[in-house]
Tab-separated table of C-alpha atoms and ligand atoms in Angstrom:
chain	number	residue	atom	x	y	z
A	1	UNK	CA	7.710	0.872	-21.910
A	2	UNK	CA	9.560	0.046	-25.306
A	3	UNK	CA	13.217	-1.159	-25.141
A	4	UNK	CA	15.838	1.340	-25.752
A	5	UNK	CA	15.702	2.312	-29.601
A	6	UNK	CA	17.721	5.281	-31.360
A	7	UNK	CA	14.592	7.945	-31.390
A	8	UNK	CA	13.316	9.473	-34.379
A	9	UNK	CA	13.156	13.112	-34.252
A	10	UNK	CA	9.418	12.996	-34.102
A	11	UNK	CA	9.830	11.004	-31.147
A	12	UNK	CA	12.034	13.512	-29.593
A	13	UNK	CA	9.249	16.021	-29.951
A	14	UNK	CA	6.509	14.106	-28.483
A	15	UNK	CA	9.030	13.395	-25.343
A	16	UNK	CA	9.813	17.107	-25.243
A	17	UNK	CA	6.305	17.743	-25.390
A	18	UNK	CA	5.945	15.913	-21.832
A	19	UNK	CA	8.308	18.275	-20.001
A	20	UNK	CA	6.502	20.608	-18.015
A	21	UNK	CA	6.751	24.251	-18.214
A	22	UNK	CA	8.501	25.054	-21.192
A	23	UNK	CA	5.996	24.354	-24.466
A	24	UNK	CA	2.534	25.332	-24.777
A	25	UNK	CA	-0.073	22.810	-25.169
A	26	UNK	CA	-0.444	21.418	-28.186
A	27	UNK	CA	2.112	24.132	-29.574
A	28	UNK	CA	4.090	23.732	-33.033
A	29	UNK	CA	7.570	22.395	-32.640
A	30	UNK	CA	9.815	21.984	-34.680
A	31	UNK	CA	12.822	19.364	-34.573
A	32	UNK	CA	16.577	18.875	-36.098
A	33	UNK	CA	19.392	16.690	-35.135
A	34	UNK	CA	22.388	18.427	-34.169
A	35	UNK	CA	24.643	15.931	-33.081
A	36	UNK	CA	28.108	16.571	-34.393
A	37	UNK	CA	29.801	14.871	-31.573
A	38	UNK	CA	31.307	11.511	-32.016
A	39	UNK	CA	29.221	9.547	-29.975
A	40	UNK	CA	25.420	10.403	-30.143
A	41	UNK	CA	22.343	11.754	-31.087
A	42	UNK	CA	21.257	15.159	-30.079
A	43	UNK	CA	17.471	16.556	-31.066
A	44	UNK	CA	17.476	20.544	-31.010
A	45	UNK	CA	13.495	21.192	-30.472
A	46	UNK	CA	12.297	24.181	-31.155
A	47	UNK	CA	8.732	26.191	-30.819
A	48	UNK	CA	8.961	28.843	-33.390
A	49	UNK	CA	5.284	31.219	-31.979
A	50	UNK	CA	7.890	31.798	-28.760
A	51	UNK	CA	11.291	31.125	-29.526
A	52	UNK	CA	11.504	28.312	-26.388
A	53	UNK	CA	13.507	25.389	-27.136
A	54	UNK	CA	15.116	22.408	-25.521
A	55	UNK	CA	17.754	19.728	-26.132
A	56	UNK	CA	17.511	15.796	-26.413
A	57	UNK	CA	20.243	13.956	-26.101
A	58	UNK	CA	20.259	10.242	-26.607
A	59	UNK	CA	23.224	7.705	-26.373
A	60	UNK	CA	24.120	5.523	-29.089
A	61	UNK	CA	25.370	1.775	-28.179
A	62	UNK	CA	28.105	2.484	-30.107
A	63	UNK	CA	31.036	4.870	-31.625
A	64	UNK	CA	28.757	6.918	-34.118
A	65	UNK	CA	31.920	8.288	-36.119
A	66	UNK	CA	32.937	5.020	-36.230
A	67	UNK	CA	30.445	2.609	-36.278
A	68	UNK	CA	28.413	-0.355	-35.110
A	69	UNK	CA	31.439	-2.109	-34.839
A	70	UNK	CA	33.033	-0.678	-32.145
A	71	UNK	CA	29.882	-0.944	-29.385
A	72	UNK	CA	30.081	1.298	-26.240
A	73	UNK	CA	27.384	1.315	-23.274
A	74	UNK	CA	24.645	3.580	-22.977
A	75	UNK	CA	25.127	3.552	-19.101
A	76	UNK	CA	27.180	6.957	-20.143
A	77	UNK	CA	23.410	8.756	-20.224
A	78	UNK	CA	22.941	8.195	-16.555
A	79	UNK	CA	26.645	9.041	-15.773
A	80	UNK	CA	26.165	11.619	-18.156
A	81	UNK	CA	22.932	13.039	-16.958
A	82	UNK	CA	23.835	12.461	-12.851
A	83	UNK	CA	27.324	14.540	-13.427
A	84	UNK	CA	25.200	17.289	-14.782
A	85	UNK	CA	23.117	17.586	-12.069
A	86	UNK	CA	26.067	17.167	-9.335
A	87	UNK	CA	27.934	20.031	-11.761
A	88	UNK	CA	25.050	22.436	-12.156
A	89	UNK	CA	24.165	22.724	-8.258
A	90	UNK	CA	27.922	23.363	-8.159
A	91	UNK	CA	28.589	26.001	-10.899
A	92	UNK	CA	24.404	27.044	-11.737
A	93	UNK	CA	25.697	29.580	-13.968
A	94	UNK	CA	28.052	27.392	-15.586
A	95	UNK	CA	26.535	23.790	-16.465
A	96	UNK	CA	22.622	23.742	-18.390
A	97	UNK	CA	19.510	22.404	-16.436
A	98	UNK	CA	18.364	19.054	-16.584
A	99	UNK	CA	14.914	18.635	-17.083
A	100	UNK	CA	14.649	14.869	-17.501
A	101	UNK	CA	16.789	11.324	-17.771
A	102	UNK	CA	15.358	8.405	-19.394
A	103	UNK	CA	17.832	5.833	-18.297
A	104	UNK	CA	16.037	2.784	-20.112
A	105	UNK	CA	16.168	4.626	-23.868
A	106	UNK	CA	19.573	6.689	-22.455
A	107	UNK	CA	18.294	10.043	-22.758
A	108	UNK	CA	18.926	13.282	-21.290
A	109	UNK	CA	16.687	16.071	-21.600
A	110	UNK	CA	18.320	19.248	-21.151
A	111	UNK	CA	18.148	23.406	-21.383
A	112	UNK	CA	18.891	25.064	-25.122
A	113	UNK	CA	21.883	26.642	-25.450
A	114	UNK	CA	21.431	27.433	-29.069
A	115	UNK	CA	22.026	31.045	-28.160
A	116	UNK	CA	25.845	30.013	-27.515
A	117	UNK	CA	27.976	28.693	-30.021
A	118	UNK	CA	30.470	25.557	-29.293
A	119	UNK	CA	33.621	27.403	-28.259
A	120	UNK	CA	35.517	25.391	-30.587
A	121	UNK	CA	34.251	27.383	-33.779
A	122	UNK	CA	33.952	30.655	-31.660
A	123	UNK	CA	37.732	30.082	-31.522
A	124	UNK	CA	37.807	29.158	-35.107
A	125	UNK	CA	36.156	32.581	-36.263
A	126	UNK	CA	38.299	34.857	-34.024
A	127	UNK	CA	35.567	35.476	-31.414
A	128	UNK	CA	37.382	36.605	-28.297
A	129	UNK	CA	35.993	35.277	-24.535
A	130	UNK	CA	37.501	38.003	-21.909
A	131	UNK	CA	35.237	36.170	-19.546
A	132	UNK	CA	36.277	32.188	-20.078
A	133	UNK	CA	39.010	32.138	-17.991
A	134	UNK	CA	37.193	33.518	-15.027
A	135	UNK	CA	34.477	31.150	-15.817
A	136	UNK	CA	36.063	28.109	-16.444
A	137	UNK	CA	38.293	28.291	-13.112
A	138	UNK	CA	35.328	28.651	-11.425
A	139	UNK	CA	33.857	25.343	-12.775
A	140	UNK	CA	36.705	23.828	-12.588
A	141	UNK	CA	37.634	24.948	-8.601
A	142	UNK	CA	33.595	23.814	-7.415
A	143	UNK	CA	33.261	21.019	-9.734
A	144	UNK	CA	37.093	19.660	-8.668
A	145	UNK	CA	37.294	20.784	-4.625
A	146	UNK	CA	33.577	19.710	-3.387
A	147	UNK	CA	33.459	16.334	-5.213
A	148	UNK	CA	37.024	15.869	-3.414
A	149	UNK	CA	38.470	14.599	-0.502
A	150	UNK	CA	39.443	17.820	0.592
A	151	UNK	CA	35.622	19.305	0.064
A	152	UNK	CA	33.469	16.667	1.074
A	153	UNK	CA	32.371	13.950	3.338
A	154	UNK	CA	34.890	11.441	2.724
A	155	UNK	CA	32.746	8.179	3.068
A	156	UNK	CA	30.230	9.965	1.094
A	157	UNK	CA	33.102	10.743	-1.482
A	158	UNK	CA	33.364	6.848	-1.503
A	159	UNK	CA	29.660	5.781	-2.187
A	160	UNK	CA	29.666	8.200	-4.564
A	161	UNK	CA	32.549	7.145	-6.849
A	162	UNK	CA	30.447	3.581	-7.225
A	163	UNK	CA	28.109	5.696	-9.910
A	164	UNK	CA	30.752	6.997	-11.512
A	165	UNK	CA	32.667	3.811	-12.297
A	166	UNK	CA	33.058	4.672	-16.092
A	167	UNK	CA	35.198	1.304	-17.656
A	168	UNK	CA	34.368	1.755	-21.228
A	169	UNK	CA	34.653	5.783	-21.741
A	170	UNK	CA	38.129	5.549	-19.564
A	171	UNK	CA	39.441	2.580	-21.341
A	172	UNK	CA	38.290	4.966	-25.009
A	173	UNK	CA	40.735	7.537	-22.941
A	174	UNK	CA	43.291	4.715	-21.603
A	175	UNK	CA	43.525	3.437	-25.398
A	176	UNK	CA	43.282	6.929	-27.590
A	177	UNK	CA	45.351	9.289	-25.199
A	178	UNK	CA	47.584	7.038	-23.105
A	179	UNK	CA	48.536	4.370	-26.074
A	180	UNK	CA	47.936	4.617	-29.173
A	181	UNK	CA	49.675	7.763	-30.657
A	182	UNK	CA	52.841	5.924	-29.012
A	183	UNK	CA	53.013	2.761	-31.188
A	184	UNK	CA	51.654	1.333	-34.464
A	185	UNK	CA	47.953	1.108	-34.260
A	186	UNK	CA	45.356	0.801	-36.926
A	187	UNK	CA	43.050	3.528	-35.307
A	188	UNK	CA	45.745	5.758	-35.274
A	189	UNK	CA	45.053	8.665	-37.654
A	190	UNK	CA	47.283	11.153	-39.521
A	191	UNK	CA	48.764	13.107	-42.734
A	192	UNK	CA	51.708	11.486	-44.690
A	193	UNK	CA	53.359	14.975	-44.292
A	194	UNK	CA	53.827	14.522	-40.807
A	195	UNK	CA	54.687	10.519	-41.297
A	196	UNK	CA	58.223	11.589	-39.623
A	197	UNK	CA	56.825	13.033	-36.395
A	198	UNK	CA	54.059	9.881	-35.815
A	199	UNK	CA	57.412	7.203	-35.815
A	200	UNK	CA	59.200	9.662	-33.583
A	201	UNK	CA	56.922	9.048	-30.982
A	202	UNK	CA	57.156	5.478	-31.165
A	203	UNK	CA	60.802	5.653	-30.047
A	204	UNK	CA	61.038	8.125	-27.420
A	205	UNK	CA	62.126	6.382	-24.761
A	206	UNK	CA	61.867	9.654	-22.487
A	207	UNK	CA	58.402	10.344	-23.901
A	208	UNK	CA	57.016	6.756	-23.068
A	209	UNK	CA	58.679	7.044	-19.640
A	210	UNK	CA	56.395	10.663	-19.177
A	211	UNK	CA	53.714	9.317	-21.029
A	212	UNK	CA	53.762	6.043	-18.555
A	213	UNK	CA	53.670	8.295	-15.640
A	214	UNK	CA	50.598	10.087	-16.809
A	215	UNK	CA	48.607	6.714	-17.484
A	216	UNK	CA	49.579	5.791	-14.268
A	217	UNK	CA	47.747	9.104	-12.353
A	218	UNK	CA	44.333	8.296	-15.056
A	219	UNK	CA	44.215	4.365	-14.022
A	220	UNK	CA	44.757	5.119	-10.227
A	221	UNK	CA	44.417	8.520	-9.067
A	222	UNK	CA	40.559	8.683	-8.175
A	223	UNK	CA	40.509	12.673	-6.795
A	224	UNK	CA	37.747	14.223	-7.588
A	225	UNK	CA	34.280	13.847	-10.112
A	226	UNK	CA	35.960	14.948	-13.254
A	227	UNK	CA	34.170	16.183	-16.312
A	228	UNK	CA	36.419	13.701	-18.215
A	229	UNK	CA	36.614	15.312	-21.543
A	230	UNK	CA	36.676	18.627	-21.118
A	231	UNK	CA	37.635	20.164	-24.519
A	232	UNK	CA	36.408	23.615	-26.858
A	233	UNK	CA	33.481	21.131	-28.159
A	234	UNK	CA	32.380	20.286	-25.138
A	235	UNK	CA	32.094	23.990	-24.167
A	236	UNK	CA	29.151	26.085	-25.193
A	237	UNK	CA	30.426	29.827	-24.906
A	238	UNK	CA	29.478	33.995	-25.747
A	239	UNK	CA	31.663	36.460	-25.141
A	240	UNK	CA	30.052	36.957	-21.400
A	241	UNK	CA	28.561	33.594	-21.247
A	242	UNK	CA	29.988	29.783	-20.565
A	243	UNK	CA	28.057	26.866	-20.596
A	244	UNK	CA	29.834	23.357	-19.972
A	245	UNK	CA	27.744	20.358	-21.554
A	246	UNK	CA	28.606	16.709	-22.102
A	247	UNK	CA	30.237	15.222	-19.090
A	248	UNK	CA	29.642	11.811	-20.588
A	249	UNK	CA	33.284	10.349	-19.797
A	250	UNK	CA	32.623	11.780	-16.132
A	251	UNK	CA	34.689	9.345	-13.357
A	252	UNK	CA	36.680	10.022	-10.784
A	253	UNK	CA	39.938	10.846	-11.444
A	254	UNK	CA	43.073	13.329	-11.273
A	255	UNK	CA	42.134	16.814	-11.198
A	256	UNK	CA	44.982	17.704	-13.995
A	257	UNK	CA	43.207	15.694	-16.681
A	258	UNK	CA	39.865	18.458	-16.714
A	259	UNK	CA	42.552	21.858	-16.342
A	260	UNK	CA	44.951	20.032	-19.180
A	261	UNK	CA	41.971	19.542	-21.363
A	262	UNK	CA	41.274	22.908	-21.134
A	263	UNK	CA	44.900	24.024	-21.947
A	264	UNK	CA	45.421	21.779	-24.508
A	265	UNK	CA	42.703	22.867	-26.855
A	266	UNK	CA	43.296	26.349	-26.211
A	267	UNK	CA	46.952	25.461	-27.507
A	268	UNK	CA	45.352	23.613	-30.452
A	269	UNK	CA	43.707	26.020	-31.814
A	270	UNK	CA	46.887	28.429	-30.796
A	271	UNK	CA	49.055	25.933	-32.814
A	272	UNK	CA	46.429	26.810	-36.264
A	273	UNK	CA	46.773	30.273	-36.129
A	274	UNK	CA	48.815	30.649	-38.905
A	275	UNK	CA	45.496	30.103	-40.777
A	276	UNK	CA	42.928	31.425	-38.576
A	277	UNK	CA	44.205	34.358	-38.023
A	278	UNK	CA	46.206	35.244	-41.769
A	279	UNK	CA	47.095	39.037	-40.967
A	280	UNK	CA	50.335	39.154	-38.943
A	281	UNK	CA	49.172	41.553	-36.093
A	282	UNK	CA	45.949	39.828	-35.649
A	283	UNK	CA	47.322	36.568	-35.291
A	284	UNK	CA	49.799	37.952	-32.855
A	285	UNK	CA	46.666	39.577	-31.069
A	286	UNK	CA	44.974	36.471	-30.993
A	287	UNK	CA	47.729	34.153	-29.773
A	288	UNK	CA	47.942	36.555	-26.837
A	289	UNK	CA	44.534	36.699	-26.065
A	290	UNK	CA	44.631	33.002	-26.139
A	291	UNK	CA	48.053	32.456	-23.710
A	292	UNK	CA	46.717	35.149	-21.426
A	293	UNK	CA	43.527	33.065	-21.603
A	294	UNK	CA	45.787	29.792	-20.648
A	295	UNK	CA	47.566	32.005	-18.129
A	296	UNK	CA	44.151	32.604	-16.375
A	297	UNK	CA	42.995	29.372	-16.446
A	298	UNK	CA	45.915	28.675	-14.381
A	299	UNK	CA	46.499	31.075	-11.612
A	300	UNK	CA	42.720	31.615	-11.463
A	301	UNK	CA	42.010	27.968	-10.765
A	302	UNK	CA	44.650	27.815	-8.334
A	303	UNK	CA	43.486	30.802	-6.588
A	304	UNK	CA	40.206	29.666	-6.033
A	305	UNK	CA	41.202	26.458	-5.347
A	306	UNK	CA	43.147	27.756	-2.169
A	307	UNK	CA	40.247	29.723	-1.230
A	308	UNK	CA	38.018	26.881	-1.392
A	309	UNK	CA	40.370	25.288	0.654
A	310	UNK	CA	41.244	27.701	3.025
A	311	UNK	CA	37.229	28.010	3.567
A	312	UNK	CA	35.692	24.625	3.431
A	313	UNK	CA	38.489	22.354	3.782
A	314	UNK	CA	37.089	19.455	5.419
A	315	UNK	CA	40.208	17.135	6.407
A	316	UNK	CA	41.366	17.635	9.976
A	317	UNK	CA	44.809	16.651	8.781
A	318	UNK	CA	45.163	18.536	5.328
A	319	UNK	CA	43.823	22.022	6.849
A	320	UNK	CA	46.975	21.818	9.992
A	321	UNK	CA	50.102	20.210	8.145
A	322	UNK	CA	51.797	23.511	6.890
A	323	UNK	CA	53.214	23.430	3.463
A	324	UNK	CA	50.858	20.603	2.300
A	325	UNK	CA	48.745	23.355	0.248
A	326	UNK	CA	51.684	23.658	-1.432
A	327	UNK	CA	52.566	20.201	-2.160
A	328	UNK	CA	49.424	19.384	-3.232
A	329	UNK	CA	48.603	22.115	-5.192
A	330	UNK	CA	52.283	22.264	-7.490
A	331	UNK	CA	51.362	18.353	-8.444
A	332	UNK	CA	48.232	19.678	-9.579
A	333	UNK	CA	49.962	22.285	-11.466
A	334	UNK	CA	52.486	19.531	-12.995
A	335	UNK	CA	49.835	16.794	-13.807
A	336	UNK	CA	47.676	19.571	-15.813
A	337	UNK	CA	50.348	20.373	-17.924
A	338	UNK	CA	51.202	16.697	-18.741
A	339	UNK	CA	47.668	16.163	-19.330
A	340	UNK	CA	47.375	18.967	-21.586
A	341	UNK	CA	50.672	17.669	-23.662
A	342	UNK	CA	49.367	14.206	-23.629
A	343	UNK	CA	45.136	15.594	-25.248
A	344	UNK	CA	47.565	18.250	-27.775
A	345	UNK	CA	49.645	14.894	-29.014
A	346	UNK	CA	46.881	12.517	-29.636
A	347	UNK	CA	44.828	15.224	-31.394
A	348	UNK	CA	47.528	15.024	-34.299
A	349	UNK	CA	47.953	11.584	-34.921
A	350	UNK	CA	45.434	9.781	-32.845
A	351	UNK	CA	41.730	8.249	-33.451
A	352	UNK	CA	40.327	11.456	-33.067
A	353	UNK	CA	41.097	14.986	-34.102
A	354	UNK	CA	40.168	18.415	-33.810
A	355	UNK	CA	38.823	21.212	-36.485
A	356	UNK	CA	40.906	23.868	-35.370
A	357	UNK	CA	43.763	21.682	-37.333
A	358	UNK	CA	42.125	19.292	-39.271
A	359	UNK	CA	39.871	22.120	-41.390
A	360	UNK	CA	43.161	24.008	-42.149
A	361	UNK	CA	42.950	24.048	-46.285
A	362	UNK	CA	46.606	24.602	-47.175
A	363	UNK	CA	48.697	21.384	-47.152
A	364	UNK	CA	51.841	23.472	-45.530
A	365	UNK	CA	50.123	25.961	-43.299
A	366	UNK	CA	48.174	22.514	-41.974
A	367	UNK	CA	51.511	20.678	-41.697
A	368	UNK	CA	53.422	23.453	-39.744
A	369	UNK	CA	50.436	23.708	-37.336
A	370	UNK	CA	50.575	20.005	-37.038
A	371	UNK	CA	53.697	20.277	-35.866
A	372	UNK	CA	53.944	22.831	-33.825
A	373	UNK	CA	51.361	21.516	-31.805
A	374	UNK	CA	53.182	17.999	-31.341
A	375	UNK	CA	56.593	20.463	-30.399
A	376	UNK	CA	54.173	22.215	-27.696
A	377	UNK	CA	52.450	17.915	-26.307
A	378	UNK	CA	55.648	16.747	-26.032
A	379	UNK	CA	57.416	19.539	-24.755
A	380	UNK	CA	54.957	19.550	-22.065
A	381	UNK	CA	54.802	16.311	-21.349
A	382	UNK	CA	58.022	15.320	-21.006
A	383	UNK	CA	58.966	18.698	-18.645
A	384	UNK	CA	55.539	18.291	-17.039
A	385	UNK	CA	57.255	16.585	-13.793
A	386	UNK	CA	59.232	20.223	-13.003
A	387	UNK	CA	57.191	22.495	-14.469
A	388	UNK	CA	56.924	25.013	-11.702
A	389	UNK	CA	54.992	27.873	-13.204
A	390	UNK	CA	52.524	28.777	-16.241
A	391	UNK	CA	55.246	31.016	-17.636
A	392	UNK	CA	57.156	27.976	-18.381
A	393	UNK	CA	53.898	26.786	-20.578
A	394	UNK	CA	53.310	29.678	-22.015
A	395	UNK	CA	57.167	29.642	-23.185
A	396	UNK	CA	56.609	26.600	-24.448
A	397	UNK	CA	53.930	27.704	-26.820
A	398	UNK	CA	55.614	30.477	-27.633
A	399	UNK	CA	58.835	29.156	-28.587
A	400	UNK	CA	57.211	26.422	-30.580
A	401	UNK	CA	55.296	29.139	-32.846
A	402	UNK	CA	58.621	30.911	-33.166
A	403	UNK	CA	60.193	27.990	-35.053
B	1	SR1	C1	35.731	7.230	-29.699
B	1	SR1	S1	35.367	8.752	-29.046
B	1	SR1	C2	36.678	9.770	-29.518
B	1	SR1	C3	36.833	10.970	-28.698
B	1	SR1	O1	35.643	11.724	-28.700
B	1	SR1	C4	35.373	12.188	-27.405
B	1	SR1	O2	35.014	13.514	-27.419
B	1	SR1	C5	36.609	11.920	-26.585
B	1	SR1	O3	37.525	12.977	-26.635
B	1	SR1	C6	37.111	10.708	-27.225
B	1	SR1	O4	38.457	10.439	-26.972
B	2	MG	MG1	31.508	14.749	-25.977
């Protein structure tokens, strides 16, 4: 077997050809690169007699947006490819099939989802998703509860964490979320127009003391199999569909940071509305779609969460101590909204950014999203600790955009 090597995309057709079941023999196919991710390569095959297709996926050894230079293990494939399979007999609707892993050349073969488009530019073009909120609690409450103490064997729960030791993608989190944007750094990444807000961050001493907190929960709190970076580009979506792909930074870790991500880049692209959405009513339209959408998220997650609980709980302790649902469930709450402060900061002056800001073509309207979106972060993370319902979120976004 050759040594791991970046395929060629005529390579990636003569592996796709080896899958069983889904091209003819000897059939046509027809191959582009897709990858538009930061990290790797991914081979769209297609068979154009039937319309069949699948996905290749390969892992670079290093940051592809930013070069060889900065070198990053390909071990995420098999992280990558077992999260999948953990996350798709949890949520089959939700997460694509695996066909195949390749750990020596880091390669996951996977279902086409070309019929979806990546939420993020759904979002973008004013597509509305009545159905995401339902959909993505329900990921989030199987994915979250039965990879948890609180939903499965707990020496399994153990063993199982050893595969998902993840040093390199956490410390790309550790470093990009939970550092950077709060000091000088030289990958740190934003406009001079917003120059002002970047060395305000570097100074808040009540900021650092939230932000500290947060880091804190990533490093240590090991709660459940998280997808790890769980944002609009790493969601394939239709209006009645949802498809969740590319759990590369999977780990175990605190339930808030995969609910946060979630909020946060709904908030994002809330935050460039201004642009998105020119008309007055139909950005007013949209922004409520999008908070009711946040709103859902929330209660529907916790919700099911309970239920799953209530249900399958599988700690003798947890299930009889009365109010410990509770407990448990409003420092959830709390984390996820500090996450989703600390993903909406670093998207604005971090390493990397986000389209539904970033492709904003007016210098102003692009500024005053900018900012809005670092009022909504820090708001958010700094109240995260007594947050005590989504309304209080939700105000938060919505007295940021009223500025
Ligand atoms: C160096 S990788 C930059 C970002 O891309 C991924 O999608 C993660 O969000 C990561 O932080
Ligand atoms: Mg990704």
């Amino acid at each position: 077997m050759p040594a791991y090597h970046p395929y060629s995309e005529a390579e990636a057709v003569e592996l796709a050809r080896t899958v069983e079941g889904v091209f003819a023999p000897g059939a046509e196919l027809e191959c582009t690169e897709i990858g538009d991710g930061n990290l790797n390569l991914v081979f769209h095959i297609t068979e154009p007699a039937t319309g069949k297709g699948l996905i290749v996926k390969q892992a670079l050894p290093y940051v592809k947006v930013f070069g060889e230079s900065w070198p990053l293990s390909v071990d995420r494939a098999r992280i990558e490819g077992e999260a999948l399979k953990i996350q798709h007999s949890l949520a089959p609707e939700l997460v694509p099939q695996v066909y195949f892993t390749d750990q020596e050349q880091a390669i996951t073969v996977m279902e086409d989802l070309s019929s979806h488009v990546i939420m993020r530019k759904g979002l973008m073009e004013g597509t509305l998703y009545p159905r995401f909120a339902s959909d993505i609690s329900t990921f989030l409450a199987q994915t979250l509860f039965f990879t948890s103490d609180l939903g499965m064997s707990q020496q399994e729960k153990k063993l199982r964490q050893q595969s998902f030791v993840n040093v390199e993608l956490c410390q790309i989190t550790e470093d990009l979320i939970f550092d950077e944007p709060y000091r000088e750094h030289e990958r740190n990444n934003y406009e001079d127009s917003i120059a002002d807000e970047a060395l305000a961050l570097r100074t808040d001493a009540a900021l650092h003391l939230e932000i500290a907190v947060l880091r804190e929960k990533f490093l240590t709190r090991g709660e459940a199999l998280l997808h790890g970076d769980l944002h609009t580009g790493s969601i394939f979506a239709l209006p009645d569909s949802t498809k969740v792909i590319d759990p590369e930074f999977a780990f175990y870790g605190p339930m808030g940071f995969d609910i946060g991500a979630v909020i946060a880049n709904l908030l994002l692209n809330f935050a460039g509305q201004e642009h998105w959405s020119p008309e007055a009513d139909s950005r007013k339209q949209y922004r409520e779609f999008l908070t009711e959408t946040v709103r859902g998220v929330w209660t529907q997650f916790a919700a099911k969460f309970r239920t799953l609980w209530d249900e399958h709980g599988k700690d003798p302790v947890f299930s009889v101590a009365e109010g410990f649902q509770d407990l448990y469930m409003n420092r959830l709450l709390q984390d996820t909204a500090g996450f989703a402060g600390a993903k909406m900061v670093r998207r604005v002056v971090g390493f990397a950014h986000v389209a539904d800001l970033d492709a904003i073509p007016e210098d102003a309207v692009r500024e005053r999203a900018k900012r809005m979106a670092l009022a909504i972060g820090k708001e958010l993370i700094k109240r995260h600790r007594t947050i005590a319902s989504i309304e209080e979120v939700i105000d938060i976004a919505l007295t940021a955009s009223a500025r």
